[in-house]
PDB file of C-alpha atoms in Angstrom:
ATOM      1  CA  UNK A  16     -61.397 -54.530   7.868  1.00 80.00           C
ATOM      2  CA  UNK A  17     -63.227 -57.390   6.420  1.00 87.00           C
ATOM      3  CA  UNK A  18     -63.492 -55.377   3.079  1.00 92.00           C
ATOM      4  CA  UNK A  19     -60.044 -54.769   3.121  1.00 92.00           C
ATOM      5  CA  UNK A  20     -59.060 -58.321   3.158  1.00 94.00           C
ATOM      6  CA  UNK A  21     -61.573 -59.044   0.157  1.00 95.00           C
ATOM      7  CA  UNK A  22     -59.440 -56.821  -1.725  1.00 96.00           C
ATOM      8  CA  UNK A  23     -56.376 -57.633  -0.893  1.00 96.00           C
ATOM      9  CA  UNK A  24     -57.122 -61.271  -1.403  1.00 96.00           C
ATOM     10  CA  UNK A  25     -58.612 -60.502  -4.621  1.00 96.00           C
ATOM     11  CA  UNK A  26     -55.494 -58.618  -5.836  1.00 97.00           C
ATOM     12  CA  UNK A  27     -53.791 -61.493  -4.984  1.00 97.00           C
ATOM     13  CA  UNK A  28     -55.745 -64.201  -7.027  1.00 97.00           C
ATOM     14  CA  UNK A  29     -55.502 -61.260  -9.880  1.00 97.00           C
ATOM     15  CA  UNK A  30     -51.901 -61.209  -9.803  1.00 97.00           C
ATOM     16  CA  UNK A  31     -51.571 -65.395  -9.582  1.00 97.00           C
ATOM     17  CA  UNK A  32     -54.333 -65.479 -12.628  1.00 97.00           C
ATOM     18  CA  UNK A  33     -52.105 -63.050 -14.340  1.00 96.00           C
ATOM     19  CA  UNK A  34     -48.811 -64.552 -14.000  1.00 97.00           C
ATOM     20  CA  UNK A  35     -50.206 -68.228 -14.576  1.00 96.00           C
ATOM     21  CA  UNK A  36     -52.143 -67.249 -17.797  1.00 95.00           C
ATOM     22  CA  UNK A  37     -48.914 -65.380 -19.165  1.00 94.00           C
ATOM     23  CA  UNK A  38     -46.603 -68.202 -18.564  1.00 94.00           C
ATOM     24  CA  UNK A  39     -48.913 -70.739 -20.294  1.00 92.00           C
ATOM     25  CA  UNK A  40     -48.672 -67.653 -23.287  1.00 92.00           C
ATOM     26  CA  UNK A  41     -45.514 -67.866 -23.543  1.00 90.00           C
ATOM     27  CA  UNK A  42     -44.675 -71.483 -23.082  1.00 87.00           C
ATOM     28  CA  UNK A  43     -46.387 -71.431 -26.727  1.00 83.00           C
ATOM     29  CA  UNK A  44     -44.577 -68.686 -28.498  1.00 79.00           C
ATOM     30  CA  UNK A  45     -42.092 -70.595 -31.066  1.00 68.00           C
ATOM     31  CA  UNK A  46     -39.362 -68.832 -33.212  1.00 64.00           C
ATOM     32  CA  UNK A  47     -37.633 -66.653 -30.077  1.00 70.00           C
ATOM     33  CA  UNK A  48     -34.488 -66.275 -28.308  1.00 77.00           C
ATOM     34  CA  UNK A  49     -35.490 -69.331 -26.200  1.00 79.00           C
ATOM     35  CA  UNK A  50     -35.992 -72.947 -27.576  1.00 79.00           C
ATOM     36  CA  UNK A  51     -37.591 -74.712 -24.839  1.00 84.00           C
ATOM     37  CA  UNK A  52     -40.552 -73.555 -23.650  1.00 87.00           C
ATOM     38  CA  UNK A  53     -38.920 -74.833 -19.496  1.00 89.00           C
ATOM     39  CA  UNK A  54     -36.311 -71.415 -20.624  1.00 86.00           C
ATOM     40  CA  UNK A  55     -39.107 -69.256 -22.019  1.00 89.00           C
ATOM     41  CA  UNK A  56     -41.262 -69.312 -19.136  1.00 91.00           C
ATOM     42  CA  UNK A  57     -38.197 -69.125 -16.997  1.00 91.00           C
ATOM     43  CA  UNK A  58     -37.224 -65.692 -18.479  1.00 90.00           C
ATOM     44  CA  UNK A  59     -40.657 -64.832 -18.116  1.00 92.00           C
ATOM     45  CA  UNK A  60     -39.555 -63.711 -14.171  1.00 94.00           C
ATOM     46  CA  UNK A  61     -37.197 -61.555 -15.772  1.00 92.00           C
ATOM     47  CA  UNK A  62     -39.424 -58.685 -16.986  1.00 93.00           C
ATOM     48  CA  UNK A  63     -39.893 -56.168 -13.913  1.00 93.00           C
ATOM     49  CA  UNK A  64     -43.737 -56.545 -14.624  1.00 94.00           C
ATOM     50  CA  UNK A  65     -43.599 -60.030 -13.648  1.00 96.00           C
ATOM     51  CA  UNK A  66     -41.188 -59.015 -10.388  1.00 96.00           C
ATOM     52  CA  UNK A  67     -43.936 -55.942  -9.308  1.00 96.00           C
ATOM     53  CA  UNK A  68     -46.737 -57.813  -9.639  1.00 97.00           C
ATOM     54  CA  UNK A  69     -45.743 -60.660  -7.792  1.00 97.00           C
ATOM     55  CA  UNK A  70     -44.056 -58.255  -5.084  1.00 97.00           C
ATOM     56  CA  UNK A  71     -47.104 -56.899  -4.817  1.00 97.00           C
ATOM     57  CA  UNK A  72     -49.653 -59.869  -4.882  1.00 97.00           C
ATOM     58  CA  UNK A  73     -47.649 -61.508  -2.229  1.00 97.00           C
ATOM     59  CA  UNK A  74     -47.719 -58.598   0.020  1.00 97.00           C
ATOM     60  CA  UNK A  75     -51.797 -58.566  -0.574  1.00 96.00           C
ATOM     61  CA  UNK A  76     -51.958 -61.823   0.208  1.00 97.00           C
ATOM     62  CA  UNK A  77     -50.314 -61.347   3.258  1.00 96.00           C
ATOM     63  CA  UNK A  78     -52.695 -58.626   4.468  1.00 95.00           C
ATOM     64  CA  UNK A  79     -55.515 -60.248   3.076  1.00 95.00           C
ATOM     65  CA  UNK A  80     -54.714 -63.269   5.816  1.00 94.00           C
ATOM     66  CA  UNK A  81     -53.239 -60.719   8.438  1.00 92.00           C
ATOM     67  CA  UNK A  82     -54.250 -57.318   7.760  1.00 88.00           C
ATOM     68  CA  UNK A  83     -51.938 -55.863  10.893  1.00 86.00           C
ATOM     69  CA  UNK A  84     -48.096 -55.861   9.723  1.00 87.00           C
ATOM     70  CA  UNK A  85     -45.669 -53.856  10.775  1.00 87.00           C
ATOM     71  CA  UNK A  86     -42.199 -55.332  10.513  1.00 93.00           C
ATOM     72  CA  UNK A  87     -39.452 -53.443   8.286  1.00 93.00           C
ATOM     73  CA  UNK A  88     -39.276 -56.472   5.579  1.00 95.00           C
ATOM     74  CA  UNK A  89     -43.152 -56.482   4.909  1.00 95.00           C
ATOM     75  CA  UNK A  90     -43.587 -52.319   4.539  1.00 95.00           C
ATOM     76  CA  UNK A  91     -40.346 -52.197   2.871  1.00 95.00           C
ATOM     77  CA  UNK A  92     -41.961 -54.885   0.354  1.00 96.00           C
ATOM     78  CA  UNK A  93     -45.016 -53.302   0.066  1.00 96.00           C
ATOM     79  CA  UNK A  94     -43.549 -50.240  -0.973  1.00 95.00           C
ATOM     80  CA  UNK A  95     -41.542 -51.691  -3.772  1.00 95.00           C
ATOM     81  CA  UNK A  96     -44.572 -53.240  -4.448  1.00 95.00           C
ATOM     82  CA  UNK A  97     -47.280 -50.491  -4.750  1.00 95.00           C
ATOM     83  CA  UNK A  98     -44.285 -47.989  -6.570  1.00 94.00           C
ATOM     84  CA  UNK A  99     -43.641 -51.008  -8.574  1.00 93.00           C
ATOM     85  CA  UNK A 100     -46.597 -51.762  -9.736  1.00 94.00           C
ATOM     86  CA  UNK A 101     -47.947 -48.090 -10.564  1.00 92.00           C
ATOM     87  CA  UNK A 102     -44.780 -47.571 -12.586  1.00 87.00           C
ATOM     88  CA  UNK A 103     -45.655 -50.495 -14.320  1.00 89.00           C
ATOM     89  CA  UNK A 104     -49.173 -49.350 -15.286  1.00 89.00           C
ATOM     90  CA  UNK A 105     -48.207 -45.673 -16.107  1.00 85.00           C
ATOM     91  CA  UNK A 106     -45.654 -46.751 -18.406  1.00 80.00           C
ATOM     92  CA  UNK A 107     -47.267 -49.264 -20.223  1.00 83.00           C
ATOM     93  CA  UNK A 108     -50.569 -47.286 -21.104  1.00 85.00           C
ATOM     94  CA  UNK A 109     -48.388 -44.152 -21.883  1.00 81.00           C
ATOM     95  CA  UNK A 110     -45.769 -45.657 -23.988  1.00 75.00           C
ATOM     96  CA  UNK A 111     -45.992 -49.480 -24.458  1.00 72.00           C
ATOM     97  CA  UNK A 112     -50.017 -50.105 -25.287  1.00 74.00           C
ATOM     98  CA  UNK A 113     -49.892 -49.076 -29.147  1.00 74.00           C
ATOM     99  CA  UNK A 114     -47.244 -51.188 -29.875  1.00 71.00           C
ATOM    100  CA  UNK A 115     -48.827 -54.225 -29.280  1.00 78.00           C
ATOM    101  CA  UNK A 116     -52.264 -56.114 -30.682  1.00 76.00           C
ATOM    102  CA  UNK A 117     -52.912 -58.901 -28.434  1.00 81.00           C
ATOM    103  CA  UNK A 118     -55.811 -61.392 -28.597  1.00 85.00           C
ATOM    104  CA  UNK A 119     -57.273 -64.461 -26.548  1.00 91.00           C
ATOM    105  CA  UNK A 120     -54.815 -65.547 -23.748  1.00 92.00           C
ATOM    106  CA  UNK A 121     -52.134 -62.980 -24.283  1.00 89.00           C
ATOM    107  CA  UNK A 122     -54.719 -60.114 -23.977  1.00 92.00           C
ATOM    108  CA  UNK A 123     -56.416 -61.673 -20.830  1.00 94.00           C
ATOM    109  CA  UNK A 124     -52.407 -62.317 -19.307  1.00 94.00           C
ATOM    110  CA  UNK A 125     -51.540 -58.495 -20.344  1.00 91.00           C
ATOM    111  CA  UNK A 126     -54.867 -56.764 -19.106  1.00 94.00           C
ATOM    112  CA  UNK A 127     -54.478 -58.598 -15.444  1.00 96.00           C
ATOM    113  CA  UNK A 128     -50.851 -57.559 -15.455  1.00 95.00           C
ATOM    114  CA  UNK A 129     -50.630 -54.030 -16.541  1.00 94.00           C
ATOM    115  CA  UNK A 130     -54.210 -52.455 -16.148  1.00 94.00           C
ATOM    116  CA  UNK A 131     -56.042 -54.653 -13.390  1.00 96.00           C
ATOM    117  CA  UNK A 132     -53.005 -54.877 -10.861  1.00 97.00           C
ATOM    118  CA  UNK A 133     -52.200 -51.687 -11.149  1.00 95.00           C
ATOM    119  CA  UNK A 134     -55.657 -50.478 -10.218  1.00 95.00           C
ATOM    120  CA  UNK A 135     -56.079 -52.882  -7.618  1.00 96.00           C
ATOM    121  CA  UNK A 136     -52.669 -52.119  -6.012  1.00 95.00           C
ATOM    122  CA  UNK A 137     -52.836 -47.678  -6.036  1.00 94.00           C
ATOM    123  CA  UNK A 138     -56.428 -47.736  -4.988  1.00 94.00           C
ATOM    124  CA  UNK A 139     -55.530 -50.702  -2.220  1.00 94.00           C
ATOM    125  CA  UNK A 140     -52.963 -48.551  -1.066  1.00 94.00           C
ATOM    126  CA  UNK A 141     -55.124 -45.429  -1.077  1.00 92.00           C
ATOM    127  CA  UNK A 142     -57.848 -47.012   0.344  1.00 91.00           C
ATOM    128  CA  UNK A 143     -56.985 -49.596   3.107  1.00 91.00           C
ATOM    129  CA  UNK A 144     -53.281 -48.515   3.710  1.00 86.00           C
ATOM    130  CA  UNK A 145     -52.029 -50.408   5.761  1.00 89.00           C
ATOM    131  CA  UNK A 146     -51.121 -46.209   6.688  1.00 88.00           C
ATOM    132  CA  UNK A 147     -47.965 -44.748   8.843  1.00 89.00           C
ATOM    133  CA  UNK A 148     -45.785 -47.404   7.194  1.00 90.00           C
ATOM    134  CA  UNK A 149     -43.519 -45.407   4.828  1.00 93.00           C
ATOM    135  CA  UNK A 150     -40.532 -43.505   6.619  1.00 93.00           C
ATOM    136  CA  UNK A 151     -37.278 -42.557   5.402  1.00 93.00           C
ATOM    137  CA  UNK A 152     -35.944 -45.516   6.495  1.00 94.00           C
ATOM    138  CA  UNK A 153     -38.077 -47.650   4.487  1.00 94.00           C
ATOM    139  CA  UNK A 154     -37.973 -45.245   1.539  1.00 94.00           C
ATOM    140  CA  UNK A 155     -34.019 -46.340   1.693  1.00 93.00           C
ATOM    141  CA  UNK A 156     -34.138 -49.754   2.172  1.00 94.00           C
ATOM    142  CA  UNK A 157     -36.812 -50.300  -0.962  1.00 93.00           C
ATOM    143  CA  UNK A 158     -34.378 -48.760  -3.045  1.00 92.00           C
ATOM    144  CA  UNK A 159     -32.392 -51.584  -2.656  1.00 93.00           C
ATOM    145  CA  UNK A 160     -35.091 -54.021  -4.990  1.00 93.00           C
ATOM    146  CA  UNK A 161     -34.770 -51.415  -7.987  1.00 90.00           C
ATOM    147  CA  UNK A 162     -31.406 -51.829  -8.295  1.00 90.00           C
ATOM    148  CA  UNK A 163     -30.427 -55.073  -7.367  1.00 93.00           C
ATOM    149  CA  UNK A 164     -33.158 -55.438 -10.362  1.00 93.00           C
ATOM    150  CA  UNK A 165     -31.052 -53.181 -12.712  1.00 92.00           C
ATOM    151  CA  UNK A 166     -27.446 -54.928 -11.507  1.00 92.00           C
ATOM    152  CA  UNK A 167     -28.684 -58.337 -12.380  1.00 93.00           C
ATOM    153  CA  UNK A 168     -30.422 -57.161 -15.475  1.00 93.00           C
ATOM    154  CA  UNK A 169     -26.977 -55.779 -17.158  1.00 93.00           C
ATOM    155  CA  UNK A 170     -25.147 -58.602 -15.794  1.00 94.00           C
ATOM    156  CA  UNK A 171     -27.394 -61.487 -17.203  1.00 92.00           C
ATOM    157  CA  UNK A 172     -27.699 -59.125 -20.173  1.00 92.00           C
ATOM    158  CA  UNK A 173     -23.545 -59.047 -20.774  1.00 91.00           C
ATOM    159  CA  UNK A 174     -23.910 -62.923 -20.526  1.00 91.00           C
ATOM    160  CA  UNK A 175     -26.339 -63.922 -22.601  1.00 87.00           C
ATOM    161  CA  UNK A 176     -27.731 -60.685 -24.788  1.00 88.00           C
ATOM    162  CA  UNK A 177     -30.909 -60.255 -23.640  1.00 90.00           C
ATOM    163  CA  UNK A 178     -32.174 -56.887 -22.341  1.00 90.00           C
ATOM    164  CA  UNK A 179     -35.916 -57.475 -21.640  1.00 88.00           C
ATOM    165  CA  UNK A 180     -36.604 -53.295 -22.267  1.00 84.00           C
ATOM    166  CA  UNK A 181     -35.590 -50.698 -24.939  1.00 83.00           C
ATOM    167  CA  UNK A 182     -34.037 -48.482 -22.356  1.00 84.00           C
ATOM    168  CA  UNK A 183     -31.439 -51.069 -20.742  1.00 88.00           C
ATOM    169  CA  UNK A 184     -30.534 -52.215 -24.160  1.00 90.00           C
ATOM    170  CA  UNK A 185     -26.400 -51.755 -24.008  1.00 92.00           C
ATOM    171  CA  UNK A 186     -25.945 -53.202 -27.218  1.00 90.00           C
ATOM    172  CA  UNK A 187     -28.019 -50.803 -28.952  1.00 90.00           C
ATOM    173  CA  UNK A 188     -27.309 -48.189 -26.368  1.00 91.00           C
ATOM    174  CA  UNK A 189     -24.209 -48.174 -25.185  1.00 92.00           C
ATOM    175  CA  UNK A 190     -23.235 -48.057 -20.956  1.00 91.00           C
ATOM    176  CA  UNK A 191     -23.458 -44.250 -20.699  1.00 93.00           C
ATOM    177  CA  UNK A 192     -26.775 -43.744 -22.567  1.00 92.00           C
ATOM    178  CA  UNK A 193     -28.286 -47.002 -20.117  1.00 91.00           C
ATOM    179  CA  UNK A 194     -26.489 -45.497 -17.019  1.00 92.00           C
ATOM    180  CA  UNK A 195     -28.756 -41.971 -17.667  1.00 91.00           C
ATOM    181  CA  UNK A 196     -31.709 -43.949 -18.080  1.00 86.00           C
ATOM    182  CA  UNK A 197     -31.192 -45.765 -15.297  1.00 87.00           C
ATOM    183  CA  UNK A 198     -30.285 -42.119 -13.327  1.00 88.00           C
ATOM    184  CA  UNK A 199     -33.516 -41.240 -14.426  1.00 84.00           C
ATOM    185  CA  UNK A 200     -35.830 -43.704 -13.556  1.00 82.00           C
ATOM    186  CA  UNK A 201     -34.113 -43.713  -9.817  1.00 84.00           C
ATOM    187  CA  UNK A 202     -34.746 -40.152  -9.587  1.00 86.00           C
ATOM    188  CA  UNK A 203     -38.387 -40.843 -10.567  1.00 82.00           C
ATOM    189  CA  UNK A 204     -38.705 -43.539  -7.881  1.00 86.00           C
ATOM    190  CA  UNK A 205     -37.636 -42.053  -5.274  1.00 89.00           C
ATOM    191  CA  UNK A 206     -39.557 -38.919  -5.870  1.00 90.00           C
ATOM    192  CA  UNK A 207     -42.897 -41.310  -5.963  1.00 89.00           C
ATOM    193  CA  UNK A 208     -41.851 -42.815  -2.626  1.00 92.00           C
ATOM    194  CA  UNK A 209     -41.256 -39.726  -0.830  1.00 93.00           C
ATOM    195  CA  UNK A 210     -44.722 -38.762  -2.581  1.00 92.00           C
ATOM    196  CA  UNK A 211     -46.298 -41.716  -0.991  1.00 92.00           C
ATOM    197  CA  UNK A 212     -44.875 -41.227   2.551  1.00 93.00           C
ATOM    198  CA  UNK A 213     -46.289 -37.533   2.268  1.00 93.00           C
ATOM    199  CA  UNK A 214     -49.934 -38.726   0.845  1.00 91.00           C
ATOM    200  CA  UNK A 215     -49.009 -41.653   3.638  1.00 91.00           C
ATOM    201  CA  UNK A 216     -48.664 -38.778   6.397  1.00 90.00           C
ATOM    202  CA  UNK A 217     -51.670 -37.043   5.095  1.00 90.00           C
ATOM    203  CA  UNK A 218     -53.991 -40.187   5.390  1.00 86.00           C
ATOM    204  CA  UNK A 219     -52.842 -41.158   8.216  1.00 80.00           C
ATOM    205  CA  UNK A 220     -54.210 -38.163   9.890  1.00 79.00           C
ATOM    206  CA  UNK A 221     -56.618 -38.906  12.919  1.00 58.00           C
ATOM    207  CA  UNK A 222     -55.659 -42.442  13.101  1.00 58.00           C
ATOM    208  CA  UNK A 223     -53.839 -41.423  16.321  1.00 51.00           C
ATOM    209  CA  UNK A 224     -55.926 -41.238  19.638  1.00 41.00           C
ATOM    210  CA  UNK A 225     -54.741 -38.760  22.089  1.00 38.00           C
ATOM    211  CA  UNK A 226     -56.541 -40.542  24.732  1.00 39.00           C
ATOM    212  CA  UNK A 227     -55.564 -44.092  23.639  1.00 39.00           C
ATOM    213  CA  UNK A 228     -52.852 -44.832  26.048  1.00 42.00           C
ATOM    214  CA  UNK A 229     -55.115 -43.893  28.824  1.00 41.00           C
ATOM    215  CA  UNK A 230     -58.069 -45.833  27.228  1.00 35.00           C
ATOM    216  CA  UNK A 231     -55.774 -48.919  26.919  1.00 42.00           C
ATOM    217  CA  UNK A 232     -54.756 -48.569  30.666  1.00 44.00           C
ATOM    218  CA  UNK A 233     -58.416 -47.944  32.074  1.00 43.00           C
ATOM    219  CA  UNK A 234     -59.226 -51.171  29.804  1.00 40.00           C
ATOM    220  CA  UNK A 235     -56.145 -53.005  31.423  1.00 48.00           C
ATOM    221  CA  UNK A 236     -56.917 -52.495  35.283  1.00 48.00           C
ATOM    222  CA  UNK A 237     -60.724 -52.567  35.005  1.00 47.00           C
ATOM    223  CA  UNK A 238     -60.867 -56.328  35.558  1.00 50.00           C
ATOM    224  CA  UNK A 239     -58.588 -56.306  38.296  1.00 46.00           C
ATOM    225  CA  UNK A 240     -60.981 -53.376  39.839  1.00 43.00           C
ATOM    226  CA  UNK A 241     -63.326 -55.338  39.739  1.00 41.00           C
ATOM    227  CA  UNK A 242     -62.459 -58.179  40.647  1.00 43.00           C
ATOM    228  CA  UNK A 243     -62.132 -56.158  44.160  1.00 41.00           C
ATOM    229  CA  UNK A 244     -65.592 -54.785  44.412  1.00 39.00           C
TER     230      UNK A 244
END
């Protein structure tokens, strides 16, 4: 247990490092859609990295202070957060990594946000659970974060113009071609969470005591048995 909330309290400082040092980043960067640097770092919460890690490093540092959680809210979060965050990290090495050549700051910011949280967050998960949390019902209700995510993305982006990824882009894409993408990326969300509640299931194996309801009750009236003798 104690090792567990090492890690999850490390995630957590990983993910607040992470965010800090890519604010300061971009608080700097001159010559972009945003004047003042108050509106640049401001958009910086925008970017569904920023959302999944902090998802994520909240929920750590929650079991990092109280390891045993088992409220609807808090596994629904952590769900969004783990799926979150390993979308985030597949992504980015497959597709995103080349594109870029970061050094200093910006290259500490992006290797916290899409290569160390991502770790930390899967093998968290794999490791230390917390396990038996992922049902149906909290496959359905994280689905909810994705596309609130997506609604206000589309909306801001009809405001204002700004599409923080390629693949939302409606002025270069169009509605339908963004609506598929979207489709997509749903189906490939969901089919990760139902992945993790079967890996869940499978973990979770053992965990459950046949004889711990009886072990609880001979705990329970012991004192009071002996307080008779």
């Amino acid at each position: 247990m104690r090792i567990a909330r090492v890690w999850f309290g490390l995630h957590a400082l990983v993910v607040l490092t992470g965010v800090v040092t890519q604010l300061f980043v971009t608080s700097g960067v001159m010559g972009g859609r945003y004047e003042s640097a108050a509106a640049r770092m401001a958009n910086v919460f925008a970017y569904f990295t920023i959302q999944s890690n902090l998802i994520v490093g909240f929920t750590s540092l929650l079991l990092a202070i109280r390891p045993l959680r088992t409220s609807t809210v808090f596994r629904t979060l952590r769900l969004d957060g783990v799926l979150a965050i390993a979308v985030t990290g597949i992504v980015f090495h497959l597709v995103l990594a080349d594109l870029q050549d970061l050094t200093g700051w910006a290259w500490a910011a992006d290797f916290l946000l899409h290569t160390a949280s991502p770790l930390l967050g899967v093998l968290g998960w794999l490791l230390f659970g917390p396990r038996r949390a992922v049902t149906p019902r909290i496959i359905g209700w994280s689905v909810v974060y994705p596309l609130a995510w997506v609604a206000f993305t589309l909306v801001r982006g009809a405001i204002d113009g700004f599409y923080p990824y390629p693949f939302i882009d409606v002025t270069a894409l169009g509605y339908g071609r963004v609506a598929v993408n979207c489709l997509v990326i749903a189906v490939l969300f969901l089919a990760l969470a139902f992945g993790a509640m079967l890996l869940d299931r499978l973990l979770g194996r053992g965990l459950d005591d046949p004889d711990e309801p009886r072990l609880r009750r001979d705990v329970q009236h012991r004192p009071a048995e002996s307080g008779r003798e």
